[in-house]
Amino acid sequence: MGVVAASLASLAWFGPRGAALAGVLVLSLLLLNAGLVLVHRRYVALQESSRRLKLLAEMNVQVNREILLNEDIELIYRTILNYLFSVFNTASTGSVLILGDDGYLTFAASRGFTEAFVDKFHLKLEDSFLYQVTGGDIRGTRLITSDDFRSIETVFKPGEWEYKSVISAPLFIGGRLFGILNLDSPVSGTYNTQDVEIVEQFRTQIEIGLLARERYTTNIKRYQVDALTGLFTRRYFEDLLKVSLDRAQRQQESFVLALFDVDGLKATNDSRGHLAGDQMLLAIANELRASCRYSDVIGRLGGDEFIACYFQSEMPVMEKTVAGIRARLRAKPTRLGDAEYRLSFSYGLATFPEDGTSQEALVAVADKRLYAMKMANK
């Protein structure tokens, strides 16, 4: 309107001979107007870019923190998805899908889907959008457009999952496909190649964090759990025992410490092989673990020895309990390979604080009683 008004004013003031001047003025105003529009768009784009960069920086820090420090893996996936929705506020739905050992994808986290849809979702990897558009050659983040969707065979009913613009990113851990991250929109052209680059960079950060977490938890488990029996390792048990001793001394509690030694393990290893010996250890470990309550702790000292702490227990009660476990093992034949054996163990018990107030003292008393039993049964 301003351009038209300026043109009319020029004609009225200068007459027909001012038409050329009016044309120049109109052209100048049009160019100025277009320039202002471009500047405004550039300003808006810079603001959006700044907003995204700030959120991405926050997201990288927060997500890495959640991955490394949080034991709730579902909370980690929800955090990832929530931040991505903050960055890409045009997304209508989103998901983190995890690939199971059966080759099917299920929801680990979602936004915008109904609870019923999430609960029944069970999608073959080969039916996923990402797998179809890549022909199974899944490597990096992919923009799936309305043109791609024309050739995709979807297993979803109309109204369940109808999109025209999707960013789909694979999640790998140590070269193994772990899952797929999706940001969905029903509007064509919602996402562009720059958006894909952002998600690809973030995907890489997620993978690094998840790999670090997997290695960390694997190392922790290796430190805590004996690979053969599933009982606590000696080092971890001793850490727990130290904490238990401190608490018992402060609160004037009592507990029973027990040492166990498997009878005949060396003879079994020599005659039947170490596989049979491992089966013997595992069978006895399972029986001992079954005797423990939730508050009790039991570990493998190494070789043929086990150790346990029975809290809020008295010596006569534990003598009866452990003797019962031993009697059941001796009465019931256990198959080791192609032969049956009657398993047994020797044991010694010590009570805190009557028999000692330190780990060394308690173990020494229990070991002396175990040795006496072993000698008596020879």
mmCIF file of C-alpha atoms in Angstrom:
data_model
loop_
_atom_site.group_PDB
_atom_site.id
_atom_site.type_symbol
_atom_site.label_atom_id
_atom_site.label_comp_id
_atom_site.label_asym_id
_atom_site.label_seq_id
_atom_site.Cartn_x
_atom_site.Cartn_y
_atom_site.Cartn_z
ATOM 1 C CA MET A 1 0.000 0.000 0.000
ATOM 2 C CA GLY A 2 2.869 2.393 0.771
ATOM 3 C CA VAL A 3 4.416 1.731 -2.638
ATOM 4 C CA VAL A 4 1.117 2.430 -4.480
ATOM 5 C CA ALA A 5 0.507 5.645 -2.508
ATOM 6 C CA ALA A 6 4.011 6.906 -3.313
ATOM 7 C CA SER A 7 3.439 6.228 -7.032
ATOM 8 C CA LEU A 8 0.147 8.115 -7.118
ATOM 9 C CA ALA A 9 1.710 11.048 -5.255
ATOM 10 C CA SER A 10 4.531 11.242 -7.836
ATOM 11 C CA LEU A 11 2.085 11.268 -10.745
ATOM 12 C CA ALA A 12 -0.023 13.971 -9.128
ATOM 13 C CA TRP A 13 2.971 16.187 -8.349
ATOM 14 C CA PHE A 14 5.072 15.787 -11.485
ATOM 15 C CA GLY A 15 2.392 14.896 -14.036
ATOM 16 C CA PRO A 16 2.927 12.451 -16.880
ATOM 17 C CA ARG A 17 6.600 13.444 -17.257
ATOM 18 C CA GLY A 18 7.115 12.235 -13.697
ATOM 19 C CA ALA A 19 6.087 8.679 -14.631
ATOM 20 C CA ALA A 20 9.732 7.606 -15.055
ATOM 21 C CA LEU A 21 10.612 9.021 -11.660
ATOM 22 C CA ALA A 22 7.602 7.283 -10.152
ATOM 23 C CA GLY A 23 8.741 3.985 -11.670
ATOM 24 C CA VAL A 24 12.208 4.376 -10.191
ATOM 25 C CA LEU A 25 10.659 5.214 -6.836
ATOM 26 C CA VAL A 26 8.339 2.217 -6.961
ATOM 27 C CA LEU A 27 11.201 -0.118 -7.875
ATOM 28 C CA SER A 28 13.363 1.299 -5.081
ATOM 29 C CA LEU A 29 10.591 0.856 -2.540
ATOM 30 C CA LEU A 30 9.927 -2.707 -3.717
ATOM 31 C CA LEU A 31 13.599 -3.584 -3.393
ATOM 32 C CA LEU A 32 13.727 -1.964 0.036
ATOM 33 C CA ASN A 33 10.634 -3.872 1.125
ATOM 34 C CA ALA A 34 12.080 -7.175 -0.137
ATOM 35 C CA GLY A 35 15.346 -6.419 1.650
ATOM 36 C CA LEU A 36 13.524 -5.758 4.903
ATOM 37 C CA VAL A 37 11.643 -9.057 4.545
ATOM 38 C CA LEU A 38 14.914 -10.924 3.958
ATOM 39 C CA VAL A 39 16.530 -9.213 6.940
ATOM 40 C CA HIS A 40 13.548 -10.119 9.133
ATOM 41 C CA ARG A 41 13.632 -13.729 7.990
ATOM 42 C CA ARG A 42 17.362 -13.858 8.595
ATOM 43 C CA TYR A 43 16.866 -12.418 12.070
ATOM 44 C CA VAL A 44 14.152 -14.990 12.877
ATOM 45 C CA ALA A 45 16.355 -17.794 11.515
ATOM 46 C CA LEU A 46 19.289 -16.626 13.645
ATOM 47 C CA GLN A 47 17.069 -16.488 16.717
ATOM 48 C CA GLU A 48 15.810 -20.026 16.018
ATOM 49 C CA SER A 49 19.361 -21.228 15.396
ATOM 50 C CA SER A 50 20.520 -19.645 18.653
ATOM 51 C CA ARG A 51 17.615 -21.250 20.531
ATOM 52 C CA ARG A 52 18.427 -24.663 19.094
ATOM 53 C CA LEU A 53 22.155 -24.403 19.800
ATOM 54 C CA LYS A 54 21.463 -23.454 23.417
ATOM 55 C CA LEU A 55 19.027 -26.354 23.849
ATOM 56 C CA LEU A 56 21.418 -28.781 22.144
ATOM 57 C CA ALA A 57 24.226 -27.765 24.495
ATOM 58 C CA GLU A 58 21.932 -28.265 27.500
ATOM 59 C CA MET A 59 20.678 -31.531 26.028
ATOM 60 C CA ASN A 60 24.159 -32.987 25.531
ATOM 61 C CA VAL A 61 25.141 -32.237 29.125
ATOM 62 C CA GLN A 62 21.863 -33.457 30.663
ATOM 63 C CA VAL A 63 21.502 -36.584 28.542
ATOM 64 C CA ASN A 64 25.129 -37.629 29.127
ATOM 65 C CA ARG A 65 24.602 -37.076 32.842
ATOM 66 C CA GLU A 66 21.439 -39.199 32.844
ATOM 67 C CA ILE A 67 23.100 -41.948 30.799
ATOM 68 C CA LEU A 68 26.121 -42.242 33.079
ATOM 69 C CA LEU A 69 24.549 -41.639 36.486
ATOM 70 C CA ASN A 70 20.969 -42.887 36.260
ATOM 71 C CA GLU A 71 20.086 -46.555 36.664
ATOM 72 C CA ASP A 72 16.582 -46.053 35.211
ATOM 73 C CA ILE A 73 17.164 -46.583 31.483
ATOM 74 C CA GLU A 74 13.581 -45.592 30.625
ATOM 75 C CA LEU A 75 14.126 -42.206 32.274
ATOM 76 C CA ILE A 76 17.191 -41.760 30.048
ATOM 77 C CA TYR A 77 15.143 -42.385 26.906
ATOM 78 C CA ARG A 78 12.398 -40.016 28.058
ATOM 79 C CA THR A 79 15.008 -37.318 28.709
ATOM 80 C CA ILE A 80 16.402 -37.768 25.180
ATOM 81 C CA LEU A 81 12.955 -37.503 23.634
ATOM 82 C CA ASN A 82 11.868 -34.508 25.720
ATOM 83 C CA TYR A 83 14.930 -32.492 24.715
ATOM 84 C CA LEU A 84 14.517 -33.350 21.045
ATOM 85 C CA PHE A 85 10.919 -32.156 21.206
ATOM 86 C CA SER A 86 12.189 -28.891 22.677
ATOM 87 C CA VAL A 87 14.586 -28.476 19.758
ATOM 88 C CA PHE A 88 12.130 -29.664 17.108
ATOM 89 C CA ASN A 89 8.882 -28.156 18.372
ATOM 90 C CA THR A 90 7.131 -28.965 15.067
ATOM 91 C CA ALA A 91 7.197 -32.715 15.773
ATOM 92 C CA SER A 92 3.777 -34.228 16.407
ATOM 93 C CA THR A 93 4.955 -37.577 17.760
ATOM 94 C CA GLY A 94 8.284 -39.171 18.576
ATOM 95 C CA SER A 95 9.714 -42.410 19.868
ATOM 96 C CA VAL A 96 12.736 -44.320 21.026
ATOM 97 C CA LEU A 97 12.308 -47.894 19.818
ATOM 98 C CA ILE A 98 14.456 -50.703 21.215
ATOM 99 C CA LEU A 99 15.360 -53.781 19.177
ATOM 100 C CA GLY A 100 14.781 -57.004 21.100
ATOM 101 C CA ASP A 101 16.574 -60.319 20.699
ATOM 102 C CA ASP A 102 13.518 -61.551 18.768
ATOM 103 C CA GLY A 103 14.106 -58.961 16.020
ATOM 104 C CA TYR A 104 11.110 -56.806 16.993
ATOM 105 C CA LEU A 105 11.014 -53.135 17.949
ATOM 106 C CA THR A 106 9.107 -51.963 21.027
ATOM 107 C CA PHE A 107 8.664 -48.557 22.666
ATOM 108 C CA ALA A 108 11.233 -47.516 25.273
ATOM 109 C CA ALA A 109 9.892 -43.923 25.307
ATOM 110 C CA SER A 110 7.228 -42.053 23.345
ATOM 111 C CA ARG A 111 5.558 -38.678 22.841
ATOM 112 C CA GLY A 112 2.142 -38.127 21.313
ATOM 113 C CA PHE A 113 1.045 -41.780 21.080
ATOM 114 C CA THR A 114 -1.869 -43.277 22.963
ATOM 115 C CA GLU A 115 -1.113 -45.695 25.789
ATOM 116 C CA ALA A 116 -3.048 -48.449 24.003
ATOM 117 C CA PHE A 117 -0.961 -48.021 20.832
ATOM 118 C CA VAL A 118 2.306 -48.100 22.816
ATOM 119 C CA ASP A 119 1.280 -51.224 24.743
ATOM 120 C CA LYS A 120 0.401 -53.290 21.665
ATOM 121 C CA PHE A 121 3.247 -51.995 19.483
ATOM 122 C CA HIS A 122 5.465 -54.870 18.299
ATOM 123 C CA LEU A 123 7.112 -54.130 14.950
ATOM 124 C CA LYS A 124 9.473 -56.311 12.972
ATOM 125 C CA LEU A 125 12.710 -54.464 12.189
ATOM 126 C CA GLU A 126 12.213 -55.221 8.487
ATOM 127 C CA ASP A 127 8.844 -53.406 8.584
ATOM 128 C CA SER A 128 10.282 -50.191 10.051
ATOM 129 C CA PHE A 129 10.419 -47.066 7.877
ATOM 130 C CA LEU A 130 14.195 -46.760 8.234
ATOM 131 C CA TYR A 131 14.836 -50.349 7.199
ATOM 132 C CA GLN A 132 12.593 -50.053 4.137
ATOM 133 C CA VAL A 133 13.976 -46.771 2.789
ATOM 134 C CA THR A 134 17.576 -47.982 3.231
ATOM 135 C CA GLY A 135 16.964 -51.502 1.986
ATOM 136 C CA GLY A 136 18.297 -52.776 5.301
ATOM 137 C CA ASP A 137 21.590 -50.904 4.908
ATOM 138 C CA ILE A 138 21.093 -48.860 8.077
ATOM 139 C CA ARG A 139 24.039 -46.571 8.706
ATOM 140 C CA GLY A 140 23.029 -43.057 9.752
ATOM 141 C CA THR A 141 20.168 -40.616 10.260
ATOM 142 C CA ARG A 142 17.712 -40.445 7.364
ATOM 143 C CA LEU A 143 15.062 -37.936 6.309
ATOM 144 C CA ILE A 144 11.969 -39.833 5.159
ATOM 145 C CA THR A 145 9.777 -37.679 2.909
ATOM 146 C CA SER A 146 6.271 -37.931 1.482
ATOM 147 C CA ASP A 147 7.819 -39.330 -1.722
ATOM 148 C CA ASP A 148 9.449 -42.119 0.304
ATOM 149 C CA PHE A 149 6.166 -42.952 2.013
ATOM 150 C CA ARG A 150 4.566 -43.684 -1.344
ATOM 151 C CA SER A 151 6.848 -46.693 -1.733
ATOM 152 C CA ILE A 152 6.829 -47.851 1.901
ATOM 153 C CA GLU A 153 4.627 -50.771 2.857
ATOM 154 C CA THR A 154 3.168 -49.854 6.204
ATOM 155 C CA VAL A 155 1.669 -52.380 8.604
ATOM 156 C CA PHE A 156 -0.292 -49.702 10.451
ATOM 157 C CA LYS A 157 -3.984 -49.096 10.117
ATOM 158 C CA PRO A 158 -5.217 -45.729 8.743
ATOM 159 C CA GLY A 159 -5.125 -43.146 11.505
ATOM 160 C CA GLU A 160 -2.536 -45.014 13.579
ATOM 161 C CA TRP A 161 0.645 -43.682 11.996
ATOM 162 C CA GLU A 162 0.208 -41.426 8.966
ATOM 163 C CA TYR A 163 3.199 -39.154 8.412
ATOM 164 C CA LYS A 164 4.756 -37.257 5.538
ATOM 165 C CA SER A 165 8.014 -36.071 7.109
ATOM 166 C CA VAL A 166 10.072 -38.192 9.511
ATOM 167 C CA ILE A 167 13.629 -38.064 10.825
ATOM 168 C CA SER A 168 14.732 -41.591 11.685
ATOM 169 C CA ALA A 169 18.062 -42.251 13.403
ATOM 170 C CA PRO A 170 19.562 -45.643 14.256
ATOM 171 C CA LEU A 171 21.174 -46.156 17.663
ATOM 172 C CA PHE A 172 24.238 -48.383 17.726
ATOM 173 C CA ILE A 173 26.194 -49.655 20.718
ATOM 174 C CA GLY A 174 29.567 -51.095 19.831
ATOM 175 C CA GLY A 175 28.517 -51.724 16.229
ATOM 176 C CA ARG A 176 25.289 -53.490 17.278
ATOM 177 C CA LEU A 177 21.949 -51.964 16.252
ATOM 178 C CA PHE A 178 20.317 -51.139 19.566
ATOM 179 C CA GLY A 179 17.240 -49.204 18.518
ATOM 180 C CA ILE A 180 15.765 -46.396 16.412
ATOM 181 C CA LEU A 181 14.949 -42.788 17.277
ATOM 182 C CA ASN A 182 12.054 -41.167 15.338
ATOM 183 C CA LEU A 183 10.662 -37.626 15.066
ATOM 184 C CA ASP A 184 7.384 -37.575 13.122
ATOM 185 C CA SER A 185 5.243 -34.947 11.408
ATOM 186 C CA PRO A 186 2.079 -35.255 9.264
ATOM 187 C CA VAL A 187 3.117 -32.153 7.259
ATOM 188 C CA SER A 188 5.348 -32.473 4.172
ATOM 189 C CA GLY A 189 8.642 -30.610 4.324
ATOM 190 C CA THR A 190 8.607 -30.166 8.100
ATOM 191 C CA TYR A 191 12.242 -31.237 8.329
ATOM 192 C CA ASN A 192 15.224 -30.426 6.147
ATOM 193 C CA THR A 193 18.813 -31.583 5.709
ATOM 194 C CA GLN A 194 20.040 -29.228 8.460
ATOM 195 C CA ASP A 195 17.626 -30.871 10.897
ATOM 196 C CA VAL A 196 18.967 -34.270 9.863
ATOM 197 C CA GLU A 197 22.530 -33.092 10.576
ATOM 198 C CA ILE A 198 21.502 -31.920 14.060
ATOM 199 C CA VAL A 199 19.877 -35.269 14.897
ATOM 200 C CA GLU A 200 22.859 -37.143 13.428
ATOM 201 C CA GLN A 201 25.270 -35.233 15.686
ATOM 202 C CA PHE A 202 23.077 -35.832 18.695
ATOM 203 C CA ARG A 203 22.711 -39.514 17.785
ATOM 204 C CA THR A 204 26.495 -39.855 17.864
ATOM 205 C CA GLN A 205 26.601 -38.286 21.338
ATOM 206 C CA ILE A 206 23.905 -40.677 22.573
ATOM 207 C CA GLU A 207 25.800 -43.677 21.211
ATOM 208 C CA ILE A 208 29.036 -42.614 22.922
ATOM 209 C CA GLY A 209 27.178 -42.182 26.214
ATOM 210 C CA LEU A 210 25.315 -45.489 25.934
ATOM 211 C CA LEU A 211 28.512 -47.359 25.063
ATOM 212 C CA ALA A 212 30.291 -45.807 28.053
ATOM 213 C CA ARG A 213 27.357 -46.743 30.273
ATOM 214 C CA GLU A 214 27.328 -50.347 29.025
ATOM 215 C CA ARG A 215 31.053 -50.726 29.658
ATOM 216 C CA TYR A 216 30.714 -49.108 33.073
ATOM 217 C CA THR A 217 27.850 -51.373 34.165
ATOM 218 C CA THR A 218 29.681 -54.414 32.774
ATOM 219 C CA ASN A 219 32.757 -53.538 34.839
ATOM 220 C CA ILE A 220 30.618 -52.930 37.920
ATOM 221 C CA LYS A 221 28.915 -56.304 37.507
ATOM 222 C CA ARG A 222 32.281 -57.970 36.993
ATOM 223 C CA TYR A 223 33.410 -56.422 40.277
ATOM 224 C CA GLN A 224 30.206 -57.300 42.135
ATOM 225 C CA VAL A 225 29.080 -60.678 40.785
ATOM 226 C CA ASP A 226 30.936 -63.972 40.447
ATOM 227 C CA ALA A 227 30.556 -65.141 36.840
ATOM 228 C CA LEU A 228 30.002 -68.833 37.672
ATOM 229 C CA THR A 229 27.688 -68.802 40.686
ATOM 230 C CA GLY A 230 26.008 -65.391 40.478
ATOM 231 C CA LEU A 231 26.971 -64.734 44.117
ATOM 232 C CA PHE A 232 28.861 -61.630 45.190
ATOM 233 C CA THR A 233 32.588 -61.585 44.522
ATOM 234 C CA ARG A 234 35.024 -61.690 47.442
ATOM 235 C CA ARG A 235 35.984 -58.011 47.067
ATOM 236 C CA TYR A 236 32.393 -56.790 46.935
ATOM 237 C CA PHE A 237 31.313 -59.036 49.813
ATOM 238 C CA GLU A 238 34.149 -57.673 51.957
ATOM 239 C CA ASP A 239 33.042 -54.105 51.142
ATOM 240 C CA LEU A 240 29.492 -54.970 52.215
ATOM 241 C CA LEU A 241 30.750 -56.717 55.356
ATOM 242 C CA LYS A 242 32.722 -53.622 56.364
ATOM 243 C CA VAL A 243 29.566 -51.484 56.072
ATOM 244 C CA SER A 244 27.586 -54.101 58.025
ATOM 245 C CA LEU A 245 30.160 -54.182 60.824
ATOM 246 C CA ASP A 246 30.081 -50.387 61.167
ATOM 247 C CA ARG A 247 26.291 -50.391 61.313
ATOM 248 C CA ALA A 248 26.142 -53.305 63.764
ATOM 249 C CA GLN A 249 28.601 -51.592 66.112
ATOM 250 C CA ARG A 250 26.683 -48.293 66.005
ATOM 251 C CA GLN A 251 23.258 -49.849 66.470
ATOM 252 C CA GLN A 252 24.381 -52.726 68.726
ATOM 253 C CA GLU A 253 23.053 -55.355 66.346
ATOM 254 C CA SER A 254 24.134 -58.984 66.047
ATOM 255 C CA PHE A 255 24.594 -61.228 63.036
ATOM 256 C CA VAL A 256 25.998 -64.622 62.124
ATOM 257 C CA LEU A 257 28.895 -65.008 59.708
ATOM 258 C CA ALA A 258 29.170 -68.385 57.971
ATOM 259 C CA LEU A 259 32.010 -69.999 56.015
ATOM 260 C CA PHE A 260 31.320 -72.927 53.669
ATOM 261 C CA ASP A 261 33.757 -75.327 52.023
ATOM 262 C CA VAL A 262 32.554 -77.703 49.294
ATOM 263 C CA ASP A 263 33.448 -81.322 50.063
ATOM 264 C CA GLY A 264 35.168 -83.361 47.367
ATOM 265 C CA LEU A 265 35.575 -80.639 44.716
ATOM 266 C CA LYS A 266 39.198 -81.544 43.897
ATOM 267 C CA ALA A 267 38.337 -85.226 43.533
ATOM 268 C CA THR A 268 35.445 -84.342 41.215
ATOM 269 C CA ASN A 269 37.644 -82.060 39.093
ATOM 270 C CA ASP A 270 40.291 -84.811 38.844
ATOM 271 C CA SER A 271 37.881 -87.653 38.025
ATOM 272 C CA ARG A 272 35.033 -85.956 36.115
ATOM 273 C CA GLY A 273 36.662 -82.758 34.836
ATOM 274 C CA HIS A 274 36.261 -79.078 35.710
ATOM 275 C CA LEU A 275 32.833 -78.820 34.063
ATOM 276 C CA ALA A 276 31.455 -81.301 36.575
ATOM 277 C CA GLY A 277 33.246 -79.377 39.335
ATOM 278 C CA ASP A 278 31.614 -76.136 38.179
ATOM 279 C CA GLN A 279 28.215 -77.846 38.217
ATOM 280 C CA MET A 280 28.882 -78.969 41.780
ATOM 281 C CA LEU A 281 29.800 -75.434 42.866
ATOM 282 C CA LEU A 282 26.737 -73.971 41.176
ATOM 283 C CA ALA A 283 24.358 -76.522 42.732
ATOM 284 C CA ILE A 284 25.648 -75.808 46.253
ATOM 285 C CA ALA A 285 25.689 -72.034 45.632
ATOM 286 C CA ASN A 286 22.035 -72.166 44.591
ATOM 287 C CA GLU A 287 21.077 -74.068 47.757
ATOM 288 C CA LEU A 288 22.928 -71.612 49.975
ATOM 289 C CA ARG A 289 21.419 -68.604 48.185
ATOM 290 C CA ALA A 290 17.932 -70.050 48.689
ATOM 291 C CA SER A 291 18.560 -69.998 52.460
ATOM 292 C CA CYS A 292 19.211 -66.248 52.462
ATOM 293 C CA ARG A 293 16.604 -63.624 53.139
ATOM 294 C CA TYR A 294 16.533 -60.368 51.215
ATOM 295 C CA SER A 295 18.615 -58.618 53.878
ATOM 296 C CA ASP A 296 21.309 -61.336 54.007
ATOM 297 C CA VAL A 297 24.389 -61.327 51.779
ATOM 298 C CA ILE A 298 26.362 -64.249 50.379
ATOM 299 C CA GLY A 299 29.519 -64.371 48.295
ATOM 300 C CA ARG A 300 32.152 -66.662 46.833
ATOM 301 C CA LEU A 301 35.531 -66.362 48.489
ATOM 302 C CA GLY A 302 37.165 -68.241 45.644
ATOM 303 C CA GLY A 303 37.789 -71.851 44.709
ATOM 304 C CA ASP A 304 35.489 -74.062 46.775
ATOM 305 C CA GLU A 305 34.690 -71.556 49.547
ATOM 306 C CA PHE A 306 31.618 -69.424 50.171
ATOM 307 C CA ILE A 307 30.838 -66.838 52.851
ATOM 308 C CA ALA A 308 27.550 -65.395 54.105
ATOM 309 C CA CYS A 309 26.191 -62.884 56.618
ATOM 310 C CA TYR A 310 22.827 -63.688 58.196
ATOM 311 C CA PHE A 311 21.536 -60.544 59.848
ATOM 312 C CA GLN A 312 19.251 -60.438 62.880
ATOM 313 C CA SER A 313 19.862 -64.148 63.368
ATOM 314 C CA GLU A 314 20.995 -66.193 66.364
ATOM 315 C CA MET A 315 23.565 -68.987 66.368
ATOM 316 C CA PRO A 316 21.165 -71.861 67.296
ATOM 317 C CA VAL A 317 18.736 -70.864 64.525
ATOM 318 C CA MET A 318 21.473 -70.663 61.892
ATOM 319 C CA GLU A 319 23.048 -73.942 63.051
ATOM 320 C CA LYS A 320 19.728 -75.621 62.439
ATOM 321 C CA THR A 321 19.171 -73.861 59.095
ATOM 322 C CA VAL A 322 22.602 -74.647 57.652
ATOM 323 C CA ALA A 323 22.520 -78.223 58.920
ATOM 324 C CA GLY A 324 19.175 -78.635 57.173
ATOM 325 C CA ILE A 325 20.588 -77.378 53.858
ATOM 326 C CA ARG A 326 23.501 -79.814 54.141
ATOM 327 C CA ALA A 327 21.192 -82.710 54.983
ATOM 328 C CA ARG A 328 18.945 -82.026 51.974
ATOM 329 C CA LEU A 329 21.925 -81.910 49.604
ATOM 330 C CA ARG A 330 23.318 -85.195 50.965
ATOM 331 C CA ALA A 331 19.913 -86.889 50.719
ATOM 332 C CA LYS A 332 19.116 -85.859 47.146
ATOM 333 C CA PRO A 333 21.350 -87.114 44.301
ATOM 334 C CA THR A 334 22.525 -84.365 41.941
ATOM 335 C CA ARG A 335 23.409 -85.146 38.328
ATOM 336 C CA LEU A 336 26.838 -83.966 37.240
ATOM 337 C CA GLY A 337 27.338 -84.849 33.577
ATOM 338 C CA ASP A 338 26.318 -88.492 33.096
ATOM 339 C CA ALA A 339 26.596 -89.490 36.758
ATOM 340 C CA GLU A 340 24.798 -88.708 40.026
ATOM 341 C CA TYR A 341 26.496 -87.452 43.188
ATOM 342 C CA ARG A 342 25.438 -86.706 46.723
ATOM 343 C CA LEU A 343 26.828 -83.257 47.374
ATOM 344 C CA SER A 344 27.978 -81.943 50.713
ATOM 345 C CA PHE A 345 29.859 -79.097 52.359
ATOM 346 C CA SER A 346 31.535 -78.319 55.666
ATOM 347 C CA TYR A 347 30.808 -75.099 57.503
ATOM 348 C CA GLY A 348 31.703 -72.922 60.446
ATOM 349 C CA LEU A 349 29.693 -70.161 62.090
ATOM 350 C CA ALA A 350 30.684 -67.134 64.136
ATOM 351 C CA THR A 351 28.511 -64.567 65.896
ATOM 352 C CA PHE A 352 29.031 -60.810 66.108
ATOM 353 C CA PRO A 353 29.891 -59.493 68.673
ATOM 354 C CA GLU A 354 30.362 -62.605 70.861
ATOM 355 C CA ASP A 355 33.011 -64.234 68.645
ATOM 356 C CA GLY A 356 34.648 -61.039 67.426
ATOM 357 C CA THR A 357 34.037 -57.451 66.374
ATOM 358 C CA SER A 358 36.205 -57.357 63.250
ATOM 359 C CA GLN A 359 36.108 -59.145 59.932
ATOM 360 C CA GLU A 360 39.413 -60.896 60.622
ATOM 361 C CA ALA A 361 38.319 -62.149 64.050
ATOM 362 C CA LEU A 362 34.962 -63.465 62.833
ATOM 363 C CA VAL A 363 36.466 -65.201 59.797
ATOM 364 C CA ALA A 364 39.173 -66.784 61.979
ATOM 365 C CA VAL A 365 36.607 -68.250 64.400
ATOM 366 C CA ALA A 366 34.334 -69.496 61.592
ATOM 367 C CA ASP A 367 37.312 -71.000 59.741
ATOM 368 C CA LYS A 368 38.496 -72.840 62.875
ATOM 369 C CA ARG A 369 35.034 -74.369 63.342
ATOM 370 C CA LEU A 370 34.819 -75.289 59.647
ATOM 371 C CA TYR A 371 38.190 -77.060 59.830
ATOM 372 C CA ALA A 372 37.091 -78.973 62.946
ATOM 373 C CA MET A 373 33.981 -80.202 61.114
ATOM 374 C CA LYS A 374 36.034 -81.236 58.069
ATOM 375 C CA MET A 375 38.429 -83.243 60.222
ATOM 376 C CA ALA A 376 35.542 -84.888 62.115
ATOM 377 C CA ASN A 377 33.937 -86.057 58.858
ATOM 378 C CA LYS A 378 37.076 -87.660 57.397
#
